Coordinates of C-alpha atoms and ligand atoms in Angstrom, one line a residue:
X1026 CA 0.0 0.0 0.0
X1027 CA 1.3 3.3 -0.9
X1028 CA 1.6 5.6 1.9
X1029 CA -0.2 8.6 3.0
X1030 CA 0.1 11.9 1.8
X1031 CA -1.2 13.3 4.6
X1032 CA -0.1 12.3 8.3
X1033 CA -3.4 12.0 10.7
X1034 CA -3.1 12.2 14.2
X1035 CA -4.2 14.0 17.3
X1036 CA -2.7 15.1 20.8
X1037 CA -5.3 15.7 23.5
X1038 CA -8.3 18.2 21.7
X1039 CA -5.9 19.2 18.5
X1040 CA -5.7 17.3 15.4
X1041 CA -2.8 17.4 13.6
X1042 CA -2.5 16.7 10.1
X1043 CA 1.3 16.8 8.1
X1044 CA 2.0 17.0 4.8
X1045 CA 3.8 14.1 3.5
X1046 CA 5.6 14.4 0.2
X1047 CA 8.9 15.2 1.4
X1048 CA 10.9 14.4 -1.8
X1049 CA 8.7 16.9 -3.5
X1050 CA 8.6 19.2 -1.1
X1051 CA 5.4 18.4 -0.1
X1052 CA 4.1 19.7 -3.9
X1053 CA -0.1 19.5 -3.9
X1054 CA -1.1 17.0 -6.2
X1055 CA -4.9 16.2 -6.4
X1056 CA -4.7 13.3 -4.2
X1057 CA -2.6 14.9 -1.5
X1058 CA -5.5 17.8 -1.8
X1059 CA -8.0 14.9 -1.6
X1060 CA -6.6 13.3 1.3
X1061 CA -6.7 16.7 3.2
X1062 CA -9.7 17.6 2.4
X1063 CA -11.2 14.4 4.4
X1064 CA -8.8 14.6 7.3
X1065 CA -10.0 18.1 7.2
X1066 CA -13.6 17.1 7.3
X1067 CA -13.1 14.0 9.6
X1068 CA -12.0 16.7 12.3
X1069 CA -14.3 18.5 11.9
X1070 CA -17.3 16.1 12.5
X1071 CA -15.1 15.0 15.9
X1072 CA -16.5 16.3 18.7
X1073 CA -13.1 15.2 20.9
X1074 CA -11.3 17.8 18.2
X1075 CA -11.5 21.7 19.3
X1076 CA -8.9 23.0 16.9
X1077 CA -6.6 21.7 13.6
X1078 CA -2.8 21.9 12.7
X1079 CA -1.7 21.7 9.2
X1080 CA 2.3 21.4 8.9
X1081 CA 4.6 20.1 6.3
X1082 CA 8.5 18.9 7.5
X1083 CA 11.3 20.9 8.3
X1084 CA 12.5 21.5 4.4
X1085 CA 8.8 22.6 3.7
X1086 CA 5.3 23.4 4.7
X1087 CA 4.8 23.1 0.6
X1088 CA 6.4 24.4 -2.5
X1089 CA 3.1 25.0 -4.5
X1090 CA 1.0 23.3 -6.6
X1091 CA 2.8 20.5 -8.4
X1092 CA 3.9 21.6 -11.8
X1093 CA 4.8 18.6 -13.2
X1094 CA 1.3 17.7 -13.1
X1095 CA -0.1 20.7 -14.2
X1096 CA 2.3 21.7 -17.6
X1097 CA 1.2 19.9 -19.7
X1098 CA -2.3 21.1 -19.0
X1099 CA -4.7 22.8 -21.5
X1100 CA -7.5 26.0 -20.6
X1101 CA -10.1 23.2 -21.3
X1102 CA -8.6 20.6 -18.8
X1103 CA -8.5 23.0 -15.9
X1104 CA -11.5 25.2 -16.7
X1105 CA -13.7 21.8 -16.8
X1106 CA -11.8 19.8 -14.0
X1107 CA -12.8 23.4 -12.0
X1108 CA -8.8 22.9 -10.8
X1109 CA -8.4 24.7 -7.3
X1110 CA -11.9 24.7 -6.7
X1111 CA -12.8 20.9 -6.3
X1112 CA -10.3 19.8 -3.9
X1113 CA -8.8 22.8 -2.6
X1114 CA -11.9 25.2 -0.9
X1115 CA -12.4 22.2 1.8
X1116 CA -10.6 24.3 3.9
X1117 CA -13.2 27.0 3.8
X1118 CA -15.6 24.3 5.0
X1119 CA -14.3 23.7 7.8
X1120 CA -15.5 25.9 10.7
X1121 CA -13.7 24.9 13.6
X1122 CA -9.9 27.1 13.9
X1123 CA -7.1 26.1 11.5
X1124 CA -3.6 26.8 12.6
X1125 CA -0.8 26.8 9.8
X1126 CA 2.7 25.9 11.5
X1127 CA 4.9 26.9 8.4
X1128 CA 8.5 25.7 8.7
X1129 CA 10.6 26.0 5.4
X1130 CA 9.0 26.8 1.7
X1131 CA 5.5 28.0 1.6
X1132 CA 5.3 29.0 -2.1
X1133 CA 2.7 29.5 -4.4
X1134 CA -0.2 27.1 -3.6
X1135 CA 1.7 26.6 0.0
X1136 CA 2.0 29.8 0.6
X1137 CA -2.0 30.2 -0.3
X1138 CA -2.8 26.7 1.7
X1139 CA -1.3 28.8 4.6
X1140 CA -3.2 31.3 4.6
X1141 CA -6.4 29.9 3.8
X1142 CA -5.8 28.7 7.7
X1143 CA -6.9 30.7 9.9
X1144 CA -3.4 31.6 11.8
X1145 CA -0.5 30.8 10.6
X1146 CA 2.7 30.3 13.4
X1147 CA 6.4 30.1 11.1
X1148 CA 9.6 29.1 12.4
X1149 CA 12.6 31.4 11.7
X1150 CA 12.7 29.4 8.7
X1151 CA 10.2 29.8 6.9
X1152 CA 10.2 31.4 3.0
X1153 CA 6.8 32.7 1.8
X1154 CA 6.2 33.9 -1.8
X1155 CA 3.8 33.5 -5.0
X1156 CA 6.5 32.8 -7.6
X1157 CA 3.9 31.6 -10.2
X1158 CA 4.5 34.6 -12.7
X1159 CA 7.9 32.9 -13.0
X1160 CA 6.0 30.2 -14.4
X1161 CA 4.1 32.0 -16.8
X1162 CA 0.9 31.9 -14.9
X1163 CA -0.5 33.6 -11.4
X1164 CA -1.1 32.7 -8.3
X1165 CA -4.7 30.5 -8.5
X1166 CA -5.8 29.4 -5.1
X1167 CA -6.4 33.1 -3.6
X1168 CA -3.0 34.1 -3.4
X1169 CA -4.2 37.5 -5.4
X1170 CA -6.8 38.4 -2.8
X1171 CA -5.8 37.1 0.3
X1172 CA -2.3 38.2 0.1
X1173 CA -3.1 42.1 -0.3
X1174 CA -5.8 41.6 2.2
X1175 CA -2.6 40.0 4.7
X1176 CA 0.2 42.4 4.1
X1177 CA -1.0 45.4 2.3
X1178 CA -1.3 46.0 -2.0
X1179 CA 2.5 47.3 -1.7
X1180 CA 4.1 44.5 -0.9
X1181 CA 1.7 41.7 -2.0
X1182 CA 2.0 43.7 -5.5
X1183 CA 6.2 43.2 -5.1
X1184 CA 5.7 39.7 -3.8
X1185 CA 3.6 38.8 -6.7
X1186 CA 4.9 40.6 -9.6
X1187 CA 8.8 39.5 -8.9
X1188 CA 8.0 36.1 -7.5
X1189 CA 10.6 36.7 -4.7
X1190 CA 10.7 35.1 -1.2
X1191 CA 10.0 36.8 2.0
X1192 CA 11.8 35.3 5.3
X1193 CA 9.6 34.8 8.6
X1194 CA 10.5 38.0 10.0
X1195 CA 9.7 40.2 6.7
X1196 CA 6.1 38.3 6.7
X1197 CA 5.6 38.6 10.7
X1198 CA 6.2 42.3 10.4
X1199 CA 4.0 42.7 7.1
X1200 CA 1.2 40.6 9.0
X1201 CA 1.2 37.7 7.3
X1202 CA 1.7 35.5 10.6
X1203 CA 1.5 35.8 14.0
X1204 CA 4.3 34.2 15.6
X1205 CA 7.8 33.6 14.4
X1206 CA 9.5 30.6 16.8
X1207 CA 12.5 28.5 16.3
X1208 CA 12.1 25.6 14.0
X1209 CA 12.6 23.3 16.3
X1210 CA 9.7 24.9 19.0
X1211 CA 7.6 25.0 15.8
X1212 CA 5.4 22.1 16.1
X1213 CA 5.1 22.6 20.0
X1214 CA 4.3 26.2 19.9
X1215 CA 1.8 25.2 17.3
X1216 CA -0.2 22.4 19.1
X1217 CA -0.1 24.6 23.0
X1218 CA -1.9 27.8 20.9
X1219 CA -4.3 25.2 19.3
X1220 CA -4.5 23.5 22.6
X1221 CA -5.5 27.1 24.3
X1222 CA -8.1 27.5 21.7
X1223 CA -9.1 24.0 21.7
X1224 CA -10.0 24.6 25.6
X1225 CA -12.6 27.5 25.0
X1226 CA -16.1 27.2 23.9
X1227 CA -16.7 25.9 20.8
X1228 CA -19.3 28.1 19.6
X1229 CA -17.9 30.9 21.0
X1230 CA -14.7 30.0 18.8
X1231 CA -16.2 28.8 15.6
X1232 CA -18.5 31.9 15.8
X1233 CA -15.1 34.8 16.8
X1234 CA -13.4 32.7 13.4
X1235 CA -17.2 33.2 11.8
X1236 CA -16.7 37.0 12.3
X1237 CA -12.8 37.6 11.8
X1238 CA -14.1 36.1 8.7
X1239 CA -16.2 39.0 7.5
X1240 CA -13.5 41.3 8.1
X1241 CA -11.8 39.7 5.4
X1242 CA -14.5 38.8 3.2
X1243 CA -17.6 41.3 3.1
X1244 CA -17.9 45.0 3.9
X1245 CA -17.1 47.1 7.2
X1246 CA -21.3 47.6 7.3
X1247 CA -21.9 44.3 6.8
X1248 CA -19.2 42.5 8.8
X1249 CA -20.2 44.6 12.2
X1250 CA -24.0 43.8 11.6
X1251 CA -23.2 39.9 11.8
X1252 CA -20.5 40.4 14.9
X1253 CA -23.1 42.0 16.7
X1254 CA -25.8 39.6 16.1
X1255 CA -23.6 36.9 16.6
X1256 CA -22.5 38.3 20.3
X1257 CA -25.8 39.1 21.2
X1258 CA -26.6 34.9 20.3
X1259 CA -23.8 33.6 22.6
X1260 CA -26.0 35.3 25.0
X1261 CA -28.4 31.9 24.8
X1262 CA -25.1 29.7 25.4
X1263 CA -24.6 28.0 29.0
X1264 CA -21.0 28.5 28.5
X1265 CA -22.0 32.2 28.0
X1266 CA -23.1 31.9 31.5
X1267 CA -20.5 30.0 32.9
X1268 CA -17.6 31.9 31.5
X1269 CA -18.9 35.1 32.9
X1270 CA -20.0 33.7 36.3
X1271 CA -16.3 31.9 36.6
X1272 CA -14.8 35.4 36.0
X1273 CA -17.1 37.2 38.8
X1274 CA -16.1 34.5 41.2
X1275 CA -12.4 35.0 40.4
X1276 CA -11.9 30.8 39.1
X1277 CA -11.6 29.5 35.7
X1278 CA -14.3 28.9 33.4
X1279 CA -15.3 24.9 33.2
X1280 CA -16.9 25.3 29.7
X1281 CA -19.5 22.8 28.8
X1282 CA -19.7 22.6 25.2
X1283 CA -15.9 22.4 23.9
Ligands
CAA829 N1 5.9 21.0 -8.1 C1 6.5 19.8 -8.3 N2 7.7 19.4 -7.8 C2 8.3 20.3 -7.0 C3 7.8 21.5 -6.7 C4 6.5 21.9 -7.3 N3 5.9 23.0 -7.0 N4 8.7 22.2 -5.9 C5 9.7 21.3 -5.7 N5 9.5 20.2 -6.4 C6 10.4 19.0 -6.5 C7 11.6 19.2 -7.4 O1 11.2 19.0 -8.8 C8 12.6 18.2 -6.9 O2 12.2 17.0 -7.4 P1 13.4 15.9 -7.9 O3 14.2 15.7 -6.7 O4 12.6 14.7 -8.3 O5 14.1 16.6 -9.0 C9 12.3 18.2 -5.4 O6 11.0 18.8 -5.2 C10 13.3 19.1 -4.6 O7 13.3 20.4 -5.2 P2 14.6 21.2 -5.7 O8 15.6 20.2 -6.2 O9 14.2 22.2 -6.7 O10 15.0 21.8 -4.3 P3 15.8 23.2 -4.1 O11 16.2 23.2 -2.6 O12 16.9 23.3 -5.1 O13 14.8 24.4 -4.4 C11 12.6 25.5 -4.3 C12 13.7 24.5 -3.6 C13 13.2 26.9 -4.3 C14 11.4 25.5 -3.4 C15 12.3 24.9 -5.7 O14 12.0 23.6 -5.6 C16 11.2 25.6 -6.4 O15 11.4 26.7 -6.9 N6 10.0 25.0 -6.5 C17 8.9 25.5 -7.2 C18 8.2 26.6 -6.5 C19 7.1 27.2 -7.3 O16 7.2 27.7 -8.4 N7 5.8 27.1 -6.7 C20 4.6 27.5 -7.4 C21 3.9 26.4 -8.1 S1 2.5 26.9 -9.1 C22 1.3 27.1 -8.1 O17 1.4 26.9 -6.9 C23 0.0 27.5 -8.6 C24 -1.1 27.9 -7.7 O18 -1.3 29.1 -7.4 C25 -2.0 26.9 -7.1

């Protein structure tokens, strides 16, 4: 049996999923998307799982899509096969937190994998860019919107239209991620901030990643409208209740529903 692309496994209320392609750099092929996607999805129907880690090994979290696979392609093949779409927007279905721990390459397609999460953690390591317009084409997994929308339209714009590569520290002071450790903490520092999150309420989680959300995908109007409402709901929650009770009586909060 050939062996998996992707790595399930979980410690305490994280699940941890590693990319496994080493040789290639951990380069996303269709089945290696596949595989995510239902590792993804498994977690996300397991009610011991609070939060998810995606990594990749110490070389790279992934070097992009895989372009020996794709050269050879024609406008027919990847318009009709809907390429990126199909087997790459699980991510978006998953509602529980996603934590990118980014060691190494993250280019093209990696670097967009990473920040489809919904933090990304990088050891000292780590090299983001989207070098596809060295390849003729552009970036096609979101790396055109959600790369401006990270670090600003100057730099995204320099990233994109050079196709250089940005160390951890460039990309932790642009924005892009929100801790820069030592490679080998990386995994560690990874699994204890999923592990915080994994400890709160779930709904209160799923529905803060809900609203960050809107601040990156809808209008100011718009995004504020469904924060509100979705504060004013948590208000029905017992863990609602107990977390604000635990903080009046100065203990910590034993939430119910993680
Ligand atoms: N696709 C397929 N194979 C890849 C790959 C990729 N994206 N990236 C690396 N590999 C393979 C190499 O072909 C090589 O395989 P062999 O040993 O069989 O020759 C192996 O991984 C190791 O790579 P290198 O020998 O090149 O390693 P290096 O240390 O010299 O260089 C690198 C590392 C700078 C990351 C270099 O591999 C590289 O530039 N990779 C391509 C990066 C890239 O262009 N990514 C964008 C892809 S397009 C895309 O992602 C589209 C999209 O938006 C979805």
């Amino acid at each position: 049996m050939s062996e998996s692309l992707v790595l399930v496994e979980t410690r305490g209320r994280v699940g941890l999923l590693t990319l496994n392609r080493p040789k290639a750099l951990n380069a996303l092929n269709d089945a290696l998307m596949d595989e995510l996607g239902s590792a993804l999805l498994a977690f996300e129907q397991d009610d011991g799982i609070g939060a998810i880690v995606i990594t990749g090994s110490e070389k790279a979290f992934a070097a992009g899509a895989d372009i020996g696979a794709m050269k050879d392609w024609s406008y027919m093949d990847v318009y009709r096969s809907d390429y990126i779409t199909r087997n790459w927007e699980t991510l978006k279905r998953v509602r529980k937190p996603v934590i990118a721990a980014v060691g190494g390459y993250a280019l093209g397609g990696g670097c967009e994998l990473a920040m489809m999460c919904d933090l990304l953690i990088a050891a000292d390591s780590a090299k983001f860019g989207q070098p596809e317009i060295k390849l003729g084409v552009i970036p096609g997994a979101g790396g055109t919107q959600r790369l401006p929308r990270a670090v600003g339209k100057a730099k995204a714009m320099d990233l994109i239209l050079t196709g250089r590569m940005m160390g951890a520290e460039e990309a932790e002071r642009a924005g892009l991620v929100s801790r820069v450790v030592p490679a080998a903490k990386l995994l560690d520092e990874a699994i204890e901030v999923a592990t915080v999150i994994a400890s709160m309420s779930l709904a209160s989680v799923m529905m803060a990643k809900e609203s960050v959300n809107r601040a990156f995908e809808g209008s100011l109007n718009e995004g504020l409208l469904f924060e509100r409402r979705v504060f004013h709901s948590l208000f029905g929650t017992e863990d609602q209740k107990e977390g604000m009770t635990a903080f009046v009586e100065k203990r910590e909060a034993r939430f119910k529903h993680r």
